[in-house]
Short mmCIF file of C-alpha atoms in Angstrom, two decimals:
data_model
loop_
_atom_site.label_atom_id
_atom_site.label_comp_id
_atom_site.label_asym_id
_atom_site.label_seq_id
_atom_site.Cartn_x
_atom_site.Cartn_y
_atom_site.Cartn_z
CA MET A 1 13.56 -34.09 -4.94
CA PRO A 2 11.41 -31.93 -6.65
CA ILE A 3 10.38 -28.56 -6.05
CA GLU A 4 6.34 -28.72 -5.34
CA ILE A 5 5.12 -24.70 -6.07
CA THR A 6 1.91 -24.26 -3.93
CA MET A 7 -0.66 -21.12 -3.69
CA PRO A 8 1.31 -18.67 -1.58
CA GLN A 9 -0.47 -17.07 1.48
CA LEU A 10 0.58 -13.50 0.87
CA SER A 11 -1.34 -11.47 3.21
CA ASP A 12 -2.64 -12.80 6.81
CA THR A 13 -6.43 -12.37 5.27
CA MET A 14 -5.69 -14.92 2.07
CA THR A 15 -7.44 -18.13 1.93
CA GLU A 16 -7.15 -18.67 -1.77
CA GLY A 17 -5.90 -17.18 -4.83
CA THR A 18 -6.18 -17.14 -8.24
CA LEU A 19 -3.91 -17.38 -11.02
CA ILE A 20 -3.89 -14.76 -13.42
CA LYS A 21 -0.65 -16.19 -16.02
CA TRP A 22 2.03 -18.35 -16.55
CA HIS A 23 5.14 -17.06 -17.49
CA LYS A 24 6.67 -20.11 -18.24
CA LYS A 25 5.22 -23.63 -19.89
CA GLU A 26 6.17 -26.75 -19.12
CA GLY A 27 10.09 -28.00 -20.39
CA ASP A 28 11.28 -24.42 -19.70
CA ALA A 29 13.98 -23.78 -17.57
CA VAL A 30 13.70 -21.49 -14.97
CA ARG A 31 16.51 -19.59 -12.54
CA ALA A 32 15.91 -18.98 -8.92
CA GLY A 33 14.13 -16.02 -8.09
CA GLU A 34 12.75 -15.98 -11.64
CA GLU A 35 9.44 -14.64 -11.72
CA ILE A 36 6.93 -17.72 -13.46
CA ALA A 37 3.43 -16.59 -12.78
CA GLU A 38 1.39 -14.16 -11.23
CA VAL A 39 -1.24 -15.01 -8.79
CA GLU A 40 -4.30 -12.51 -7.61
CA THR A 41 -4.72 -12.20 -3.75
CA ASP A 42 -7.46 -10.66 -1.56
CA LYS A 43 -5.74 -7.62 -2.13
CA ALA A 44 -3.70 -7.27 -5.23
CA THR A 45 -1.89 -9.21 -8.06
CA MET A 46 1.53 -10.10 -7.02
CA PRO A 47 4.26 -12.15 -9.55
CA TYR A 48 5.66 -15.53 -7.98
CA GLU A 49 9.25 -16.55 -8.46
CA ALA A 50 10.95 -19.68 -8.64
CA PRO A 51 12.37 -20.81 -5.00
CA GLU A 52 15.21 -22.78 -6.92
CA ALA A 53 16.53 -23.19 -10.19
CA GLY A 54 15.15 -26.04 -12.32
CA THR A 55 12.77 -27.38 -15.28
CA ILE A 56 9.01 -26.88 -15.09
CA ALA A 57 8.01 -30.47 -14.81
CA TYR A 58 4.09 -30.08 -14.73
CA LEU A 59 1.67 -27.09 -14.42
CA ALA A 60 -1.48 -28.01 -12.63
CA LEU A 61 -3.59 -24.86 -13.13
CA LYS A 62 -4.42 -23.02 -15.91
CA PRO A 63 -5.31 -19.12 -15.97
CA GLY A 64 -7.86 -18.32 -14.20
CA ASP A 65 -8.18 -20.97 -11.79
CA LYS A 66 -8.97 -20.42 -7.94
CA VAL A 67 -7.35 -22.67 -5.28
CA ALA A 68 -7.46 -22.84 -1.61
CA VAL A 69 -4.06 -21.42 0.19
CA GLY A 70 -1.66 -24.39 0.02
CA ALA A 71 -2.58 -26.23 -2.98
CA ILE A 72 -0.32 -27.50 -6.05
CA MET A 73 0.12 -25.27 -8.78
CA ALA A 74 3.12 -26.77 -10.39
CA VAL A 75 6.48 -28.67 -10.05
CA ILE A 76 9.93 -28.14 -10.99
CA ALA A 77 12.06 -30.99 -11.45
CA VAL A 78 15.55 -30.00 -10.03
CA LYS A 79 18.86 -31.44 -11.40
CA GLY A 80 18.84 -35.05 -11.91
CA GLU A 81 15.26 -35.90 -12.72
CA ASP A 82 13.11 -36.28 -15.42
CA PRO A 83 10.52 -34.09 -16.23
CA ALA A 84 8.11 -36.44 -18.09
CA ALA A 85 8.10 -38.93 -15.02
CA LEU A 86 7.26 -36.06 -12.40
CA LYS A 87 4.53 -34.46 -15.00
CA LYS A 88 3.08 -38.15 -15.00
CA GLN A 89 3.28 -39.02 -11.52
CA PHE A 90 1.92 -35.41 -10.34
CA SER A 91 -1.22 -35.25 -13.13
CA SER A 92 -2.28 -38.63 -12.18
CA LYS A 93 -2.30 -37.53 -8.68
CA SER A 94 -4.60 -34.44 -9.44
CA ALA A 95 -6.70 -36.79 -11.42
CA ALA A 96 -7.29 -39.32 -8.84
CA SER A 97 -7.81 -36.52 -6.13
CA ALA A 98 -10.70 -34.88 -8.65
CA ALA A 99 -12.40 -38.09 -8.91
CA SER A 100 -12.53 -38.90 -5.13
CA LYS A 101 -14.25 -35.96 -4.58
CA PRO A 102 -17.72 -36.41 -4.02
CA ALA A 103 -20.05 -34.90 -6.34
CA ALA A 104 -23.00 -32.44 -5.28
CA ALA A 105 -26.17 -33.56 -3.71
CA SER A 106 -29.31 -33.19 -6.23
CA ALA A 107 -31.77 -33.28 -3.83
CA PRO A 108 -31.52 -31.98 0.22
CA ALA A 109 -30.66 -34.53 2.61
CA PRO A 110 -33.87 -35.30 5.02
CA GLY A 111 -34.44 -32.51 7.50
CA ALA A 112 -32.20 -30.05 5.93
CA PRO A 113 -33.91 -26.51 5.39
CA SER A 114 -35.31 -25.84 1.98
CA ALA A 115 -34.83 -23.19 -0.81
CA PRO A 116 -36.35 -19.93 0.07
CA ALA A 117 -39.60 -19.18 -1.45
CA PRO A 118 -39.77 -16.46 -4.33
CA SER A 119 -39.51 -13.03 -2.81
CA THR A 120 -42.69 -11.20 -2.06
CA LYS A 121 -41.58 -8.56 -0.11
CA PRO A 122 -42.01 -4.60 -1.37
CA ALA A 123 -39.88 -2.64 -2.68
CA GLY A 124 -39.02 -0.88 0.62
CA ALA A 125 -37.52 -4.07 1.41
CA VAL A 126 -34.82 -3.63 -1.16
CA LEU A 127 -33.43 -0.96 1.52
CA ALA A 128 -32.84 -3.79 4.25
CA THR A 129 -30.29 -5.28 1.39
CA THR A 130 -28.42 -2.47 0.49
CA ALA A 131 -27.67 -1.79 4.32
CA LYS A 132 -26.49 -5.90 4.55
CA ALA A 133 -24.21 -5.14 1.54
CA HIS A 134 -22.84 -1.92 3.33
CA ALA A 135 -22.02 -3.96 6.36
CA ALA A 136 -20.33 -6.70 4.28
CA SER A 137 -18.40 -3.54 2.69
CA SER A 138 -17.01 -2.40 6.40
CA ASN A 139 -14.70 -5.09 6.23
CA PRO A 140 -13.14 -4.62 2.69
CA GLN A 141 -10.83 -7.32 2.49
CA SER A 142 -13.22 -9.86 3.25
CA ALA A 143 -15.57 -8.63 0.39
CA ILE A 144 -12.94 -8.60 -1.89
CA ARG A 145 -11.99 -12.34 -1.00
CA ASN A 146 -15.41 -13.63 -1.01
CA PRO A 147 -17.37 -11.59 -3.21
CA GLN A 148 -20.47 -13.97 -3.11
CA SER A 149 -20.90 -13.60 0.67
CA ALA A 150 -23.13 -10.61 0.46
CA ALA A 151 -26.91 -10.69 -0.68
CA SER A 152 -25.72 -9.18 -4.10
CA GLN A 153 -28.67 -10.79 -6.06
CA SER A 154 -31.50 -8.18 -5.13
CA SER A 155 -31.22 -4.50 -6.32
CA ALA A 156 -33.18 -1.37 -6.87
CA PRO A 157 -34.57 -0.96 -10.69
CA ALA A 158 -31.85 0.76 -12.21
CA ALA A 159 -32.23 5.03 -12.04
CA SER A 160 -31.44 7.26 -14.61
CA TYR A 161 -27.64 7.90 -13.17
CA ASN A 162 -24.15 6.78 -14.78
CA PHE A 163 -23.31 4.83 -11.98
CA ASP A 164 -24.48 3.30 -8.77
CA LEU A 165 -21.78 4.63 -7.34
CA ILE A 166 -19.11 7.41 -7.49
CA VAL A 167 -15.95 6.91 -5.19
CA ILE A 168 -13.74 10.30 -5.09
CA GLY A 169 -10.61 8.98 -3.77
CA GLY A 170 -8.73 5.52 -5.07
CA GLY A 171 -6.82 4.69 -1.72
CA PRO A 172 -7.15 1.65 0.48
CA ALA A 173 -10.72 2.98 1.67
CA GLY A 174 -11.89 3.98 -1.77
CA TYR A 175 -10.49 1.12 -3.97
CA ALA A 176 -11.69 -1.60 -1.60
CA ALA A 177 -15.39 0.02 -1.82
CA ALA A 178 -15.22 0.17 -5.50
CA ILE A 179 -14.16 -3.38 -6.22
CA ARG A 180 -16.88 -4.44 -3.72
CA ALA A 181 -19.20 -2.89 -5.74
CA GLY A 182 -18.26 -4.19 -8.57
CA GLN A 183 -18.48 -7.68 -7.26
CA LEU A 184 -21.92 -6.69 -6.27
CA ASN A 185 -22.44 -5.86 -9.89
CA LYS A 186 -22.91 -2.50 -9.70
CA ARG A 187 -21.97 0.21 -11.85
CA VAL A 188 -18.79 2.18 -10.14
CA LEU A 189 -16.79 5.00 -11.19
CA CYS A 190 -13.51 5.87 -8.90
CA VAL A 191 -12.45 9.32 -9.51
CA GLU A 192 -8.20 9.50 -8.39
CA ARG A 193 -6.20 12.54 -9.34
CA GLU A 194 -3.02 10.52 -9.06
CA ASN A 195 -2.21 7.00 -8.81
CA LEU A 196 -4.97 3.92 -7.81
CA GLY A 197 -3.76 2.71 -3.99
CA GLY A 198 -3.39 6.24 -3.27
CA THR A 199 -0.84 7.37 0.07
CA CYS A 200 -0.51 4.27 1.41
CA LEU A 201 0.41 2.01 -1.21
CA ASN A 202 2.47 4.68 -3.25
CA TRP A 203 3.94 6.43 -0.77
CA GLY A 204 3.36 5.35 2.60
CA CYS A 205 2.91 2.60 4.51
CA ILE A 206 3.87 -0.09 1.42
CA PRO A 207 7.23 1.54 0.20
CA THR A 208 8.31 2.96 3.72
CA LYS A 209 8.46 -0.72 4.40
CA ALA A 210 10.32 -1.55 1.86
CA LEU A 211 13.04 1.04 2.73
CA LEU A 212 12.91 0.04 6.45
CA GLU A 213 13.87 -3.35 5.26
CA ASP A 214 16.87 -2.48 2.99
CA GLY A 215 17.63 -0.51 6.45
CA ALA A 216 17.80 -3.28 8.64
CA PHE A 217 19.44 -5.21 6.06
CA ILE A 218 22.05 -2.78 5.80
CA ARG A 219 22.83 -2.72 9.39
CA HIS A 220 22.87 -6.38 10.38
CA LEU A 221 25.47 -7.10 7.44
CA ARG A 222 27.39 -3.87 9.36
CA GLU A 223 26.96 -4.61 12.95
CA ASP A 224 26.17 -8.92 13.03
CA SER A 225 28.05 -10.02 10.14
CA SER A 226 31.00 -10.62 12.77
CA ASP A 227 29.12 -12.78 14.93
CA HIS A 228 28.15 -15.14 12.31
CA GLY A 229 32.08 -15.54 11.59
CA VAL A 230 31.81 -12.85 8.48
CA THR A 231 33.65 -10.44 7.91
CA ILE A 232 32.66 -7.81 5.59
CA ASP A 233 34.31 -4.70 4.80
CA GLY A 234 34.00 -1.43 2.74
CA ILE A 235 29.93 -1.87 2.87
CA LYS A 236 28.93 0.37 -0.35
CA VAL A 237 25.21 1.32 -0.28
CA ASP A 238 23.49 2.56 -3.46
CA PHE A 239 21.08 5.26 -2.71
CA SER A 240 19.48 5.50 -6.27
CA LYS A 241 19.08 1.08 -6.25
CA ILE A 242 17.50 1.28 -2.94
CA ILE A 243 14.71 4.18 -3.88
CA GLY A 244 14.20 2.01 -7.17
CA ARG A 245 13.41 -0.96 -5.32
CA SER A 246 10.88 0.81 -3.11
CA ARG A 247 9.12 1.94 -6.14
CA ASN A 248 9.19 -1.04 -7.93
CA ILE A 249 7.12 -2.76 -4.95
CA ALA A 250 4.26 0.41 -4.96
CA LYS A 251 4.14 -0.17 -9.14
CA LYS A 252 3.39 -3.92 -9.28
CA LEU A 253 0.83 -3.08 -6.15
CA GLN A 254 -0.71 -0.28 -7.99
CA ASN A 255 -0.59 -2.25 -11.26
CA GLY A 256 -2.67 -5.04 -9.39
CA ILE A 257 -4.78 -2.50 -8.09
CA GLY A 258 -5.64 -1.56 -11.87
CA SER A 259 -6.11 -5.63 -13.17
CA LEU A 260 -9.06 -5.53 -10.21
CA PHE A 261 -10.92 -2.82 -11.45
CA TYR A 262 -10.55 -4.07 -15.09
CA LYS A 263 -11.70 -7.36 -13.58
CA TYR A 264 -14.68 -6.27 -12.06
CA LYS A 265 -15.48 -3.59 -14.32
CA VAL A 266 -14.74 -0.50 -12.19
CA LYS A 267 -14.57 2.57 -14.62
CA HIS A 268 -11.25 4.85 -13.32
CA GLU A 269 -11.18 8.45 -13.73
CA MET A 270 -7.74 10.00 -13.61
CA GLY A 271 -8.50 13.68 -12.05
CA THR A 272 -9.94 15.85 -8.58
CA GLY A 273 -13.64 15.08 -7.97
CA GLN A 274 -16.02 17.75 -6.68
CA ILE A 275 -19.71 17.26 -5.39
CA LEU A 276 -21.76 19.77 -7.36
CA GLY A 277 -24.84 18.67 -5.07
CA ALA A 278 -27.37 15.51 -4.51
CA HIS A 279 -25.84 12.88 -6.98
CA ARG A 280 -23.48 15.47 -9.34
CA VAL A 281 -19.84 15.16 -9.16
CA LYS A 282 -17.49 16.89 -11.63
CA VAL A 283 -14.21 15.52 -12.42
CA THR A 284 -11.39 18.01 -13.67
CA SER A 285 -8.07 16.96 -15.26
CA GLY A 286 -5.50 18.38 -17.89
CA GLN A 287 -8.12 17.42 -20.68
CA GLY A 288 -10.75 19.46 -19.39
CA THR A 289 -13.89 18.74 -16.98
CA LYS A 290 -16.30 15.77 -16.89
CA GLU A 291 -19.68 15.76 -14.87
CA PHE A 292 -21.07 12.38 -13.80
CA THR A 293 -24.28 11.31 -11.76
CA GLY A 294 -24.39 8.20 -9.20
CA GLU A 295 -27.01 7.01 -7.32
CA HIS A 296 -24.71 7.08 -3.95
CA ILE A 297 -21.18 8.92 -3.47
CA ILE A 298 -18.52 7.68 -1.34
CA ILE A 299 -15.90 10.10 0.02
CA ALA A 300 -12.42 8.71 0.37
CA VAL A 301 -10.22 11.63 -0.03
CA GLY A 302 -7.57 11.03 2.32
CA ALA A 303 -4.68 13.47 3.85
CA ARG A 304 -1.56 15.31 3.35
CA ALA A 305 1.62 16.37 5.06
CA THR A 306 0.68 19.54 7.35
CA GLU A 307 3.53 22.30 6.85
CA LEU A 308 4.45 24.55 9.29
CA PRO A 309 3.08 27.78 8.92
CA PHE A 310 6.79 29.54 8.75
CA ALA A 311 8.55 27.22 6.60
CA LYS A 312 6.61 26.17 3.44
CA PHE A 313 7.40 22.71 1.29
CA ASP A 314 9.50 23.27 -1.36
CA GLY A 315 10.60 19.82 -2.14
CA GLN A 316 14.08 19.96 -2.27
CA THR A 317 15.19 21.19 1.18
CA ILE A 318 12.08 21.59 3.16
CA ILE A 319 10.44 18.14 2.35
CA THR A 320 7.64 15.87 3.05
CA SER A 321 7.75 11.77 3.81
CA ARG A 322 7.03 11.82 0.13
CA GLU A 323 10.02 13.62 -1.33
CA ALA A 324 12.08 11.53 1.43
CA MET A 325 11.54 8.54 -0.27
CA THR A 326 12.58 9.68 -3.70
CA LEU A 327 15.73 12.12 -3.15
CA PRO A 328 17.90 11.92 -6.23
CA THR A 329 20.80 11.68 -3.72
CA GLN A 330 21.36 10.38 -0.30
CA PRO A 331 22.09 13.44 2.00
CA LYS A 332 24.78 13.70 4.53
CA LYS A 333 22.62 15.23 7.13
CA MET A 334 19.11 15.21 8.26
CA ALA A 335 16.82 17.23 10.28
CA ILE A 336 13.42 15.79 11.23
CA ILE A 337 10.75 17.62 12.88
CA GLY A 338 8.23 15.70 13.85
CA ALA A 339 8.59 12.07 15.69
CA GLY A 340 5.30 10.28 15.48
CA ALA A 341 5.27 7.21 13.23
CA ILE A 342 6.25 8.80 9.84
CA GLY A 343 9.15 10.85 11.33
CA CYS A 344 10.95 7.68 13.09
CA GLU A 345 10.72 5.32 10.07
CA PHE A 346 12.51 7.78 8.45
CA ALA A 347 15.26 8.33 11.15
CA ASP A 348 15.75 4.63 11.12
CA PHE A 349 16.25 4.06 7.87
CA TYR A 350 18.34 6.80 6.71
CA SER A 351 20.26 6.45 9.69
CA ALA A 352 20.93 2.56 9.06
CA ILE A 353 22.23 3.73 5.61
CA GLY A 354 24.81 6.33 6.94
CA THR A 355 23.21 9.55 7.24
CA GLU A 356 23.80 11.50 9.89
CA VAL A 357 20.34 12.05 11.62
CA VAL A 358 18.67 14.76 14.21
CA ILE A 359 14.88 13.71 15.13
CA ILE A 360 13.20 17.10 17.07
CA GLU A 361 9.95 16.52 19.26
CA MET A 362 7.81 19.13 20.89
CA LEU A 363 6.64 16.55 23.35
CA PRO A 364 8.37 14.68 26.29
CA HIS A 365 8.74 11.49 24.12
CA LEU A 366 9.01 9.51 20.63
CA LEU A 367 6.05 8.32 19.34
CA PRO A 368 4.12 10.90 21.40
CA ASN A 369 0.74 8.78 20.59
CA GLU A 370 2.06 5.59 21.99
CA ASP A 371 2.49 3.33 25.12
CA GLU A 372 5.31 4.97 27.06
CA ASP A 373 7.20 1.62 27.62
CA VAL A 374 7.48 1.73 23.55
CA SER A 375 8.89 5.45 23.45
CA ILE A 376 11.10 4.72 26.41
CA LEU A 377 12.58 1.78 24.68
CA LEU A 378 12.53 3.33 21.46
CA GLU A 379 14.73 5.76 22.60
CA ARG A 380 17.37 3.90 23.79
CA VAL A 381 17.53 1.84 20.58
CA PHE A 382 17.59 5.29 18.70
CA THR A 383 20.38 6.71 20.76
CA ARG A 384 22.57 3.22 20.24
CA ARG A 385 22.36 3.99 16.69
CA GLY A 386 23.76 7.77 17.13
CA ILE A 387 20.23 9.10 16.14
CA LYS A 388 20.69 12.33 18.09
CA ILE A 389 16.85 13.10 19.99
CA TYR A 390 16.13 16.31 20.93
CA THR A 391 12.61 15.99 22.85
CA LYS A 392 10.69 18.79 24.71
CA THR A 393 12.05 20.97 22.02
CA LYS A 394 10.29 23.28 19.54
CA THR A 395 11.22 24.39 16.16
CA ASP A 396 10.78 28.49 15.96
CA LYS A 397 12.41 28.93 12.38
CA ILE A 398 13.89 27.25 9.50
CA GLU A 399 16.12 29.52 7.23
CA LYS A 400 17.46 28.06 3.75
CA ILE A 401 21.24 28.21 3.36
CA PRO A 402 22.25 29.64 0.27
CA ALA A 403 24.59 27.40 -1.96
CA SER A 404 28.51 29.10 -2.53
CA GLY A 405 29.85 29.80 -5.72
CA ASN A 406 31.83 26.53 -6.06
CA GLY A 407 29.01 24.24 -5.06
CA GLY A 408 29.72 24.09 -1.68
CA GLY A 409 27.06 24.88 1.22
CA GLY A 410 23.18 24.36 1.24
CA GLY A 411 20.48 23.27 2.97
CA VAL A 412 18.78 24.78 5.90
CA LYS A 413 19.57 26.22 9.21
CA LEU A 414 17.32 25.60 12.12
CA THR A 415 16.81 27.24 15.23
CA LEU A 416 15.36 25.60 17.94
CA SER A 417 14.12 26.46 21.93
CA GLY A 418 12.84 24.41 24.80
CA GLU A 419 14.64 22.05 26.53
CA ARG A 420 17.41 21.70 23.65
CA PRO A 421 18.22 24.97 22.56
CA GLY A 422 20.34 26.10 19.93
CA VAL A 423 20.88 26.20 16.13
CA ILE A 424 21.45 23.13 14.01
CA GLU A 425 22.08 22.66 10.40
CA ALA A 426 21.46 19.87 7.85
CA ASP A 427 21.47 19.32 4.19
CA ILE A 428 17.82 18.58 4.47
CA VAL A 429 14.75 18.69 6.63
CA LEU A 430 11.87 16.42 6.89
CA VAL A 431 8.96 18.06 8.30
CA ALA A 432 6.39 15.33 9.73
CA VAL A 433 4.46 17.14 12.21
CA GLY A 434 1.05 15.87 11.07
CA VAL A 435 -1.59 15.52 8.15
CA ALA A 436 -4.51 17.56 6.66
CA ALA A 437 -7.60 16.13 4.75
CA ASN A 438 -7.51 17.07 1.52
CA THR A 439 -11.10 18.64 1.20
CA GLU A 440 -10.61 22.06 0.14
CA ASN A 441 -13.13 22.46 -3.07
CA LEU A 442 -14.35 19.05 -2.36
CA ALA A 443 -17.61 20.14 -2.45
CA ALA A 444 -19.45 23.39 -4.47
CA PRO A 445 -21.10 26.01 -2.01
CA GLU A 446 -24.42 24.61 -3.66
CA ALA A 447 -23.48 21.10 -1.98
CA LYS A 448 -24.29 22.31 1.18
CA LEU A 449 -21.92 19.75 2.21
CA GLU A 450 -20.75 21.08 5.89
CA PHE A 451 -17.23 20.88 7.12
CA GLU A 452 -15.46 21.09 10.56
CA ARG A 453 -11.96 22.05 10.87
CA GLY A 454 -11.08 21.29 7.62
CA ARG A 455 -13.44 17.55 8.03
CA VAL A 456 -16.48 16.26 6.50
CA LYS A 457 -19.50 16.96 9.22
CA VAL A 458 -21.11 13.50 9.98
#
């Protein structure tokens, strides 16, 4: 039976997708899991893999075609099937389907509302249109999915600015705003000092979930295979490959944002943005400084891990979540300070791949910001998995243990107080006690931007 390749639903909000390119042509043989196309979703450009091996019999779309989720994109002939016959069959179906669609009416039906008359509003009415566009952009995924939904045709006369909008920060808030404005035919500059996608895509939610998936897979093989009648001896974990898979997923999504920037003519400057005053932004990079002007400026600079005052991050033994997902080797023992979402995610992953994990939390429960029922259940699960939990316990001091001359030793020593006082030694300590806003040097003094506890006052 032929395999029908349909437009996948790659996110909860996706209703349609665009074919960017085919990696194969009709008549080509494909393997199961081989990339055959690139599809643009409401969030990024994603690869599409062949579900089974066979021969490409029919390509229903050409690059640039946009279709609804579930629409046929291609057909794969499996062993014993005639690709030419399948092409004839499915191409005739497509032609019949297209012919059956009613033509657009040339005049409105009786009783239908007539087209609006040309606008006679004064120039000030443009503010209302801008407000509507801003309201639409508050739901960026909806906006990216449906770029024609907002009133994008009316705009104020272009002022003498380099850009209509300058966005400082290229994370989920910044890139969504930049793309939406680009769809509305605005001149947009997005300033990002590192990788498009920000922390969430590159160093947070996305790659962490990839690691959790691998950890769950390994745990499933180790603990549940016998229930399915399968005996597995000596599971070997290739730590570098697990890390590499996570990084590749982040890289693909990062490239997808870059392709959307290109499509909607959003300019990207890699550097650190600083507001100099009204409408003025300076961008500093390794190549020097540049200054740009914009009618509007969006601040979307995100946050970073908070340091403990007595233990500065060194990226090797005292680390943040960023280093935790790119370690060169798997630690034998890891201490985690902070049992919020970040701390618990890494505790789960490293425990699953065989690292001994101790998690230390000053408050009474894991996930202290969540419902107590959830926290108690997670504590039971973690305990069953061999994770040591120290709640109502404070870390007073972190000392580095020097390595011995023969290559042994090294690591950290934690001094604890509270309900479970004592000393813990580990190869590495992950500090996940919260985040701080990236607002240092965000604005020059003459910009008169007000801050309160490191946050922009609004």
